[in-house]
Every structure is written in C-alpha cells, then in structure tokens.
Amino acid sequence: MAELLESTMLICFGLSWPMNLAKNIKAKSARNMSLQFILLIITGYIAGISAKIYNHRFNYVLVVYLLNLIVVSANVVVYFINCRYDRQAKEANAKLARQISGNTENTSVDTAALDAQNSTPFKPSIHSQGEDEMETYREMNSITEAGGVVLFGSNTFAALPVGELAQAFRITEPIYNRSIKDVRIDQIESYLKVCLYDLNPRKIFVNMGDVDILDENADVDNFISKYEWLLYMVHTKTKASIYIVPIVSNSPIAFKMNQRLKALASQTGCKYIDVSGVLESKRPTLRLFEMLKVHMRNHPINFADAMEAGALSNRKLEDAPSDGQASPQPGVKSEAVFAKH
C-alpha cells in the first residue's frame, strides 16, 4: 500500500511535466523557463532513485521515478534549444534595427533592450513610447486609490477616454486605464508591476492581441501560451478578479484567438466578456464601454443592469446644435441633447 501511494504521488507530479514540455516546445522561447528550477526537480528525482537502489527496492515505483526523470530531463534539452531561438531572434532584430536606422555596419547592440522587447524574429519593435507612459503611470499611482478597477491592454483600451465615459455612465467605482499603445503580448511582463501590482486592484480587465494580429506570421498557439503566462502572473501577484476582453476585430486570426481565449478563461478561472457586435454598433466606443461597465460595479449584475446595457449607445439622437450655434440663455431650461459620435 505504501508503494502504491508513493506511485500515485509520483504519477500526479509527473503528469504535469509532459504538458509543460509541450508548452515549452510550442513557445520556442526560454523566457518563461527556469533552468535552476528544472535542475532542482531532477536532483530530487535522482535522490529518490538513489534511495531505492540503496535499499535494494527494485519495483514498479522505481520505474515511475525513471519515467519522470526522463520527461523532466527533456525540458533541459528544450531549454537550450529555446535559448538558441532567443539568440537568433535578438540577432535578427539587431540586424533589422541597423537596417531601419540606416546603419549597416556590424555595430554592437544594446542586448538588454532587446531582451526587454523580446520581439518576434524579423519584425521590428513597434513599441517606442512605453517608458514615457510608465513614468506617467508611476507618478499617477502615488495618488490612486487601492481596490479599484484597472483596464490593461493595448490600442483598443488605450483609446478609451475612461474618465469621460465613467462620468457619462455614472460609475462611482475608481477606474484606472493602464493600457500601453502598440504593445504586444510578449512585451508586457516588464510593465505589470507599475500597471497592475502597484495598484492592488479589485478587478482587472485585460484586452491584448489587437497589435499581435497585425503580424502576418502570428502564431495562435504562441499567443495563447503567452496570454496564459500573463494570467498566471497576475493571479499569483494580485487577488483581483480577472476579466478577459477579446480582440475587437473581424479578422480571421482574431476570431481564432478569441475562440481560444474563451476556452482559456474557463480553464484559468477568469471571466470572458463577449463583445461581439461592437464593430457593428453605430458608436463602438460607447458600446464597448457599456458592455464592460456592468462588470465594473461592486454589486452583481441585476435586471436593471441588463436592461440598461445598450441604452445609451443605441439611443436615438436628437438633432445636436451645429458648430457656432449660440448657447441657450442663462436660466432657460432646454432639453438635453447628446452629441453625435
């Protein structure tokens, strides 16, 4: 019975390693791998095998130890292969950066900056203003209120005028937009502390991928793998509820990614917000925020929230005053009109 229980323990531990191995092979990057951790696990298995041999207990438990050791050791091989992919990517980016700048000489490149960007091979980094945004966010974080709602994403979220929308929809919860224009999924790790962790948010809305789909060689599996790693980091560093907002696009690659994101939300305990139909709306910005705001409030979504969704973005517009028209006289009551968008 003791050997059976020990085998069960080893099998439960061992089942995660083939999945991890497949994930690392698909990622083709060693950024999310830890050689020290893998070697520590290998050392533990070797110690267990040595104990069996020392006690002359040659049974099926020893076979389970050996199988686990082989699978974990395969991760070491994949680690060095992925390191080679990372080096090739940096060299390709360095060469492309010199071509873009007009400098074709074999000059040295700031490898630390390339590591931070971790750009796709043969693709220039399209993110340049992130550091300026980070400096602004650090300054704003000093006056923000903990436990609020944070929007974190790329271009779609970065374009949202959150302050004006929150006022128009009468949302009292503190909402902070910490989105970064032109950022890709493989560039966000260095921004998480300032954009998310320092705020200690209650709810986080994530919208990534609108820049990634512009890559003609976009890999859905690689994108989902990095997205899963993002969710894991946020889960471990915060206690916030995470809401996944799909990519707002009609492109086929976005459809595939959104299907996978919906499944990923279910697997990781996140909430998936279906925003289909936003692009068909007459006012997509308003419609998108309407679909998000019912999830931002402290109380659960009730019947009133459901009935209110779509009320403003679909409201029939009255004729708005044309530019240059005189404002009403003071004290004269006039009917409210809504600007055309």
CSV table of C-alpha atoms in Angstrom, one decimal:
chain,number,residue,atom,x,y,z
A,1,MET,CA,0.0,0.0,0.0
A,2,ALA,CA,2.8,2.4,0.8
A,3,GLU,CA,4.4,1.8,-2.6
A,4,LEU,CA,1.1,2.2,-4.3
A,5,LEU,CA,0.5,5.6,-2.6
A,6,GLU,CA,4.1,6.7,-3.5
A,7,SER,CA,3.5,5.7,-7.1
A,8,THR,CA,0.2,7.7,-7.1
A,9,MET,CA,2.1,10.7,-5.8
A,10,LEU,CA,4.8,10.4,-8.5
A,11,ILE,CA,2.2,10.0,-11.3
A,12,CYS,CA,0.3,13.1,-10.2
A,13,PHE,CA,3.5,15.1,-10.1
A,14,GLY,CA,4.7,13.5,-13.4
A,15,LEU,CA,1.6,14.2,-15.4
A,16,SER,CA,2.2,18.0,-15.4
A,17,TRP,CA,5.7,17.6,-17.0
A,18,PRO,CA,4.6,16.3,-20.4
A,19,MET,CA,2.2,19.2,-20.7
A,20,ASN,CA,4.9,21.6,-19.6
A,21,LEU,CA,7.3,20.1,-22.1
A,22,ALA,CA,4.8,20.5,-25.0
A,23,LYS,CA,4.1,24.1,-24.0
A,24,ASN,CA,7.8,25.0,-23.9
A,25,ILE,CA,8.3,23.4,-27.3
A,26,LYS,CA,5.5,25.4,-28.8
A,27,ALA,CA,6.7,28.7,-27.2
A,28,LYS,CA,10.1,28.5,-28.8
A,29,SER,CA,11.4,30.8,-26.2
A,30,ALA,CA,13.3,30.2,-22.9
A,31,ARG,CA,12.0,33.4,-21.3
A,32,ASN,CA,9.4,31.6,-19.2
A,33,MET,CA,11.6,28.7,-18.3
A,34,SER,CA,13.8,28.3,-15.3
A,35,LEU,CA,16.9,26.1,-15.7
A,36,GLN,CA,17.6,26.2,-11.9
A,37,PHE,CA,14.0,25.0,-11.1
A,38,ILE,CA,14.3,22.1,-13.6
A,39,LEU,CA,17.7,21.1,-12.2
A,40,LEU,CA,16.3,21.2,-8.7
A,41,ILE,CA,13.5,18.8,-9.7
A,42,ILE,CA,16.0,16.5,-11.4
A,43,THR,CA,18.1,16.4,-8.3
A,44,GLY,CA,15.1,15.4,-6.3
A,45,TYR,CA,14.2,12.5,-8.6
A,46,ILE,CA,17.8,11.3,-8.6
A,47,ALA,CA,17.8,11.4,-4.8
A,48,GLY,CA,14.6,9.2,-4.8
A,49,ILE,CA,16.1,6.8,-7.3
A,50,SER,CA,19.3,6.5,-5.3
A,51,ALA,CA,17.3,5.8,-2.1
A,52,LYS,CA,15.5,2.9,-3.9
A,53,ILE,CA,18.8,1.5,-5.2
A,54,TYR,CA,20.5,1.9,-1.8
A,55,ASN,CA,17.6,-0.1,-0.1
A,56,HIS,CA,17.6,-2.7,-2.9
A,57,ARG,CA,13.9,-2.0,-3.6
A,58,PHE,CA,13.6,-2.6,-7.3
A,59,ASN,CA,9.9,-2.4,-8.0
A,60,TYR,CA,7.4,-0.5,-10.2
A,61,VAL,CA,7.9,2.6,-8.1
A,62,LEU,CA,11.4,2.8,-9.4
A,63,VAL,CA,10.1,2.7,-12.9
A,64,VAL,CA,7.8,5.7,-12.2
A,65,TYR,CA,10.8,7.6,-10.9
A,66,LEU,CA,12.8,6.9,-14.0
A,67,LEU,CA,9.9,7.9,-16.3
A,68,ASN,CA,9.5,11.2,-14.5
A,69,LEU,CA,13.3,11.8,-14.6
A,70,ILE,CA,13.4,11.3,-18.4
A,71,VAL,CA,10.5,13.7,-19.0
A,72,VAL,CA,11.9,16.4,-16.8
A,73,SER,CA,15.4,16.0,-18.3
A,74,ALA,CA,13.8,16.5,-21.7
A,75,ASN,CA,12.9,20.1,-20.5
A,76,VAL,CA,16.6,20.8,-20.1
A,77,VAL,CA,17.2,19.9,-23.8
A,78,VAL,CA,14.2,22.1,-24.8
A,79,TYR,CA,15.6,24.9,-22.6
A,80,PHE,CA,18.9,25.1,-24.6
A,81,ILE,CA,17.1,24.8,-27.9
A,82,ASN,CA,14.8,27.7,-26.9
A,83,CYS,CA,17.8,29.7,-25.8
A,84,ARG,CA,19.2,29.3,-29.3
A,85,TYR,CA,15.8,30.6,-30.7
A,86,ASP,CA,16.1,33.6,-28.5
A,87,ARG,CA,19.6,34.4,-29.6
A,88,GLN,CA,18.6,34.1,-33.3
A,89,ALA,CA,15.7,36.4,-32.6
A,90,LYS,CA,17.9,39.0,-31.0
A,91,GLU,CA,20.4,38.8,-33.9
A,92,ALA,CA,17.7,39.2,-36.4
A,93,ASN,CA,16.2,42.2,-34.6
A,94,ALA,CA,19.6,43.7,-34.2
A,95,LYS,CA,20.2,43.4,-38.0
A,96,LEU,CA,16.8,44.8,-38.8
A,97,ALA,CA,17.2,47.7,-36.4
A,98,ARG,CA,20.5,48.6,-38.1
A,99,GLN,CA,18.8,48.5,-41.5
A,100,ILE,CA,15.9,50.7,-40.3
A,101,SER,CA,18.3,53.3,-38.8
A,102,GLY,CA,20.5,53.2,-42.0
A,103,ASN,CA,23.4,51.8,-40.1
A,104,THR,CA,24.6,48.7,-41.9
A,105,GLU,CA,27.8,48.4,-40.0
A,106,ASN,CA,28.3,45.5,-37.6
A,107,THR,CA,28.0,47.6,-34.5
A,108,SER,CA,27.2,46.4,-31.0
A,109,VAL,CA,23.5,46.5,-30.0
A,110,ASP,CA,22.1,47.0,-26.6
A,111,THR,CA,21.2,43.4,-25.8
A,112,ALA,CA,19.4,44.4,-22.5
A,113,ALA,CA,16.9,46.5,-24.5
A,114,LEU,CA,16.4,43.6,-26.9
A,115,ASP,CA,15.8,41.2,-24.1
A,116,ALA,CA,13.2,43.6,-22.7
A,117,GLN,CA,11.4,43.8,-26.0
A,118,ASN,CA,11.7,40.1,-26.9
A,119,SER,CA,10.4,41.0,-30.4
A,120,THR,CA,9.4,38.4,-33.0
A,121,PRO,CA,12.2,37.4,-35.4
A,122,PHE,CA,12.5,39.6,-38.5
A,123,LYS,CA,9.9,42.0,-37.1
A,124,PRO,CA,10.9,45.5,-35.8
A,125,SER,CA,9.7,46.6,-32.4
A,126,ILE,CA,6.6,48.8,-32.9
A,127,HIS,CA,6.7,49.9,-29.2
A,128,SER,CA,8.6,53.1,-28.5
A,129,GLN,CA,6.7,55.3,-26.1
A,130,GLY,CA,6.2,52.7,-23.3
A,131,GLU,CA,8.8,54.2,-21.0
A,132,ASP,CA,7.2,57.6,-21.2
A,133,GLU,CA,3.8,56.0,-20.3
A,134,MET,CA,5.4,54.1,-17.4
A,135,GLU,CA,6.8,57.3,-16.0
A,136,THR,CA,3.4,58.9,-16.1
A,137,TYR,CA,1.7,55.9,-14.6
A,138,ARG,CA,4.3,55.8,-11.7
A,139,GLU,CA,3.5,59.4,-10.9
A,140,MET,CA,-0.3,58.8,-11.0
A,141,ASN,CA,0.0,55.6,-8.9
A,142,SER,CA,1.1,57.7,-6.0
A,143,ILE,CA,-2.3,59.3,-5.8
A,144,THR,CA,-4.6,56.5,-6.8
A,145,GLU,CA,-7.0,54.6,-4.5
A,146,ALA,CA,-6.3,50.9,-3.9
A,147,GLY,CA,-9.0,48.4,-4.7
A,148,GLY,CA,-10.2,50.0,-7.9
A,149,VAL,CA,-10.9,48.7,-11.4
A,150,VAL,CA,-8.0,48.6,-13.9
A,151,LEU,CA,-8.1,48.4,-17.7
A,152,PHE,CA,-4.9,46.9,-19.0
A,153,GLY,CA,-4.3,46.3,-22.7
A,154,SER,CA,-3.1,47.7,-25.9
A,155,ASN,CA,-4.5,50.1,-28.6
A,156,THR,CA,-8.2,49.3,-28.1
A,157,PHE,CA,-8.1,50.1,-24.4
A,158,ALA,CA,-5.6,52.9,-24.8
A,159,ALA,CA,-8.0,54.8,-27.0
A,160,LEU,CA,-10.8,54.7,-24.4
A,161,PRO,CA,-11.5,58.1,-22.7
A,162,VAL,CA,-12.2,56.3,-19.4
A,163,GLY,CA,-12.7,59.4,-17.3
A,164,GLU,CA,-15.3,60.9,-19.6
A,165,LEU,CA,-17.1,57.5,-20.1
A,166,ALA,CA,-17.2,56.8,-16.3
A,167,GLN,CA,-18.8,60.1,-15.7
A,168,ALA,CA,-21.3,59.7,-18.5
A,169,PHE,CA,-22.3,56.3,-17.3
A,170,ARG,CA,-22.4,57.4,-13.6
A,171,ILE,CA,-19.8,54.9,-12.4
A,172,THR,CA,-18.7,55.7,-8.9
A,173,GLU,CA,-16.0,53.0,-8.5
A,174,PRO,CA,-12.4,54.2,-9.2
A,175,ILE,CA,-11.4,53.2,-12.7
A,176,TYR,CA,-7.8,53.5,-13.9
A,177,ASN,CA,-6.6,52.9,-17.5
A,178,ARG,CA,-3.1,51.5,-17.5
A,179,SER,CA,-3.0,50.5,-21.2
A,180,ILE,CA,0.0,50.9,-23.4
A,181,LYS,CA,-0.3,51.8,-27.0
A,182,ASP,CA,1.3,49.5,-29.6
A,183,VAL,CA,2.4,46.9,-27.1
A,184,ARG,CA,2.3,43.2,-27.9
A,185,ILE,CA,1.7,40.2,-25.7
A,186,ASP,CA,5.4,39.3,-25.5
A,187,GLN,CA,6.3,42.8,-24.3
A,188,ILE,CA,4.1,43.3,-21.3
A,189,GLU,CA,5.9,41.5,-18.5
A,190,SER,CA,8.1,44.4,-17.6
A,191,TYR,CA,5.0,46.7,-17.3
A,192,LEU,CA,3.0,44.6,-14.9
A,193,LYS,CA,4.3,46.0,-11.7
A,194,VAL,CA,3.5,49.6,-12.5
A,195,CYS,CA,0.3,49.0,-14.4
A,196,LEU,CA,-1.2,46.3,-12.1
A,197,TYR,CA,0.6,45.2,-9.0
A,198,ASP,CA,1.2,48.6,-7.5
A,199,LEU,CA,-2.5,49.5,-7.8
A,200,ASN,CA,-3.7,46.4,-5.8
A,201,PRO,CA,-6.9,46.4,-7.9
A,202,ARG,CA,-10.2,44.7,-7.2
A,203,LYS,CA,-10.9,43.9,-10.8
A,204,ILE,CA,-8.7,43.8,-13.9
A,205,PHE,CA,-9.9,43.9,-17.5
A,206,VAL,CA,-7.4,42.6,-19.9
A,207,ASN,CA,-7.5,43.2,-23.7
A,208,MET,CA,-4.5,42.1,-25.6
A,209,GLY,CA,-3.9,41.0,-29.2
A,210,ASP,CA,-5.1,43.9,-31.3
A,211,VAL,CA,-1.4,44.6,-32.2
A,212,ASP,CA,-0.4,40.9,-32.4
A,213,ILE,CA,-2.9,40.1,-35.2
A,214,LEU,CA,-1.2,42.7,-37.4
A,215,ASP,CA,1.8,40.3,-37.7
A,216,GLU,CA,1.3,38.2,-40.9
A,217,ASN,CA,3.1,35.4,-39.2
A,218,ALA,CA,1.0,35.5,-36.0
A,219,ASP,CA,1.1,32.1,-34.2
A,220,VAL,CA,-2.2,31.5,-32.3
A,221,ASP,CA,-0.6,28.8,-30.1
A,222,ASN,CA,2.3,31.0,-29.1
A,223,PHE,CA,-0.1,33.9,-28.4
A,224,ILE,CA,-2.3,31.8,-26.1
A,225,SER,CA,0.7,30.4,-24.3
A,226,LYS,CA,2.0,33.9,-23.5
A,227,TYR,CA,-1.5,35.0,-22.6
A,228,GLU,CA,-1.8,32.1,-20.2
A,229,TRP,CA,1.5,33.1,-18.6
A,230,LEU,CA,0.2,36.6,-18.2
A,231,LEU,CA,-2.9,35.4,-16.4
A,232,TYR,CA,-0.7,33.1,-14.2
A,233,MET,CA,1.5,36.1,-13.1
A,234,VAL,CA,-1.5,38.3,-12.4
A,235,HIS,CA,-3.2,35.5,-10.4
A,236,THR,CA,-0.2,35.0,-8.3
A,237,LYS,CA,0.6,38.6,-7.6
A,238,THR,CA,-2.9,40.0,-7.1
A,239,LYS,CA,-6.2,38.9,-5.6
A,240,ALA,CA,-8.2,40.7,-8.3
A,241,SER,CA,-11.0,39.2,-10.4
A,242,ILE,CA,-9.7,39.0,-14.0
A,243,TYR,CA,-12.0,39.7,-17.0
A,244,ILE,CA,-10.7,38.7,-20.4
A,245,VAL,CA,-11.9,41.1,-23.2
A,246,PRO,CA,-11.5,39.5,-26.6
A,247,ILE,CA,-9.8,41.2,-29.6
A,248,VAL,CA,-12.2,43.7,-31.2
A,249,SER,CA,-11.6,42.8,-34.9
A,250,ASN,CA,-13.3,41.0,-37.7
A,251,SER,CA,-10.1,39.4,-39.0
A,252,PRO,CA,-10.0,35.5,-39.2
A,253,ILE,CA,-6.9,35.3,-37.0
A,254,ALA,CA,-8.7,37.4,-34.3
A,255,PHE,CA,-11.7,35.0,-34.5
A,256,LYS,CA,-9.4,32.0,-33.8
A,257,MET,CA,-7.6,33.8,-31.0
A,258,ASN,CA,-10.9,34.8,-29.4
A,259,GLN,CA,-12.2,31.2,-29.5
A,260,ARG,CA,-9.1,30.1,-27.7
A,261,LEU,CA,-9.3,33.0,-25.2
A,262,LYS,CA,-12.8,31.9,-24.3
A,263,ALA,CA,-11.6,28.4,-23.5
A,264,LEU,CA,-8.6,29.8,-21.6
A,265,ALA,CA,-10.9,32.0,-19.4
A,266,SER,CA,-12.8,28.9,-18.4
A,267,GLN,CA,-9.6,27.0,-17.7
A,268,THR,CA,-8.0,29.7,-15.6
A,269,GLY,CA,-11.0,30.9,-13.6
A,270,CYS,CA,-11.3,34.2,-15.4
A,271,LYS,CA,-14.5,35.7,-16.8
A,272,TYR,CA,-14.9,36.1,-20.5
A,273,ILE,CA,-16.8,39.2,-21.8
A,274,ASP,CA,-18.3,38.6,-25.2
A,275,VAL,CA,-18.1,41.9,-27.0
A,276,SER,CA,-19.2,40.6,-30.4
A,277,GLY,CA,-21.3,43.2,-32.2
A,278,VAL,CA,-19.2,46.1,-31.0
A,279,LEU,CA,-17.9,46.9,-34.5
A,280,GLU,CA,-21.5,46.8,-35.9
A,281,SER,CA,-22.6,49.4,-33.5
A,282,LYS,CA,-23.0,53.0,-34.7
A,283,ARG,CA,-20.9,54.1,-31.7
A,284,PRO,CA,-18.4,51.3,-31.0
A,285,THR,CA,-16.6,53.1,-28.2
A,286,LEU,CA,-19.7,53.7,-26.2
A,287,ARG,CA,-21.0,50.2,-26.9
A,288,LEU,CA,-17.7,48.6,-25.8
A,289,PHE,CA,-17.7,50.5,-22.5
A,290,GLU,CA,-21.3,49.7,-21.9
A,291,MET,CA,-20.6,46.0,-22.1
A,292,LEU,CA,-17.7,46.4,-19.7
A,293,LYS,CA,-19.3,48.7,-17.1
A,294,VAL,CA,-21.9,46.2,-15.9
A,295,HIS,CA,-19.0,44.1,-14.7
A,296,MET,CA,-17.2,47.0,-13.0
A,297,ARG,CA,-19.7,47.7,-10.2
A,298,ASN,CA,-19.4,46.2,-6.8
A,299,HIS,CA,-22.9,44.6,-6.8
A,300,PRO,CA,-23.7,41.7,-9.0
A,301,ILE,CA,-25.3,42.2,-12.4
A,302,ASN,CA,-29.1,42.6,-11.9
A,303,PHE,CA,-32.1,43.0,-14.1
A,304,ALA,CA,-31.7,46.8,-14.2
A,305,ASP,CA,-28.1,46.5,-15.4
A,306,ALA,CA,-29.2,44.1,-18.1
A,307,MET,CA,-31.9,46.4,-19.3
A,308,GLU,CA,-29.6,49.4,-19.2
A,309,ALA,CA,-27.0,47.8,-21.3
A,310,GLY,CA,-27.1,49.3,-24.8
A,311,ALA,CA,-29.4,52.1,-23.7
A,312,LEU,CA,-27.0,55.0,-24.4
A,313,SER,CA,-25.1,53.7,-27.4
A,314,ASN,CA,-28.4,52.8,-29.1
A,315,ARG,CA,-30.3,55.9,-28.0
A,316,LYS,CA,-32.0,57.8,-30.8
A,317,LEU,CA,-30.1,61.0,-31.3
A,318,GLU,CA,-31.8,64.3,-31.3
A,319,ASP,CA,-30.6,67.0,-33.7
A,320,ALA,CA,-27.5,68.4,-32.0
A,321,PRO,CA,-26.6,72.1,-32.3
A,322,SER,CA,-24.3,72.8,-35.2
A,323,ASP,CA,-21.0,74.3,-34.6
A,324,GLY,CA,-21.2,78.0,-33.8
A,325,GLN,CA,-24.8,77.9,-32.7
A,326,ALA,CA,-25.5,80.2,-29.7
A,327,SER,CA,-25.9,78.6,-26.3
A,328,PRO,CA,-29.3,78.9,-24.5
A,329,GLN,CA,-29.8,82.0,-22.4
A,330,PRO,CA,-29.0,81.6,-18.7
A,331,GLY,CA,-31.9,80.3,-16.7
A,332,VAL,CA,-33.7,79.0,-19.8
A,333,LYS,CA,-34.4,75.3,-19.5
A,334,SER,CA,-33.7,73.2,-22.6
A,335,GLU,CA,-34.0,69.6,-23.3
A,336,ALA,CA,-30.7,67.6,-23.1
A,337,VAL,CA,-29.2,66.5,-26.4
A,338,PHE,CA,-26.4,64.0,-27.0
A,339,ALA,CA,-23.5,64.7,-29.3
A,340,LYS,CA,-23.3,62.7,-32.4
A,341,HIS,CA,-20.4,60.2,-32.5
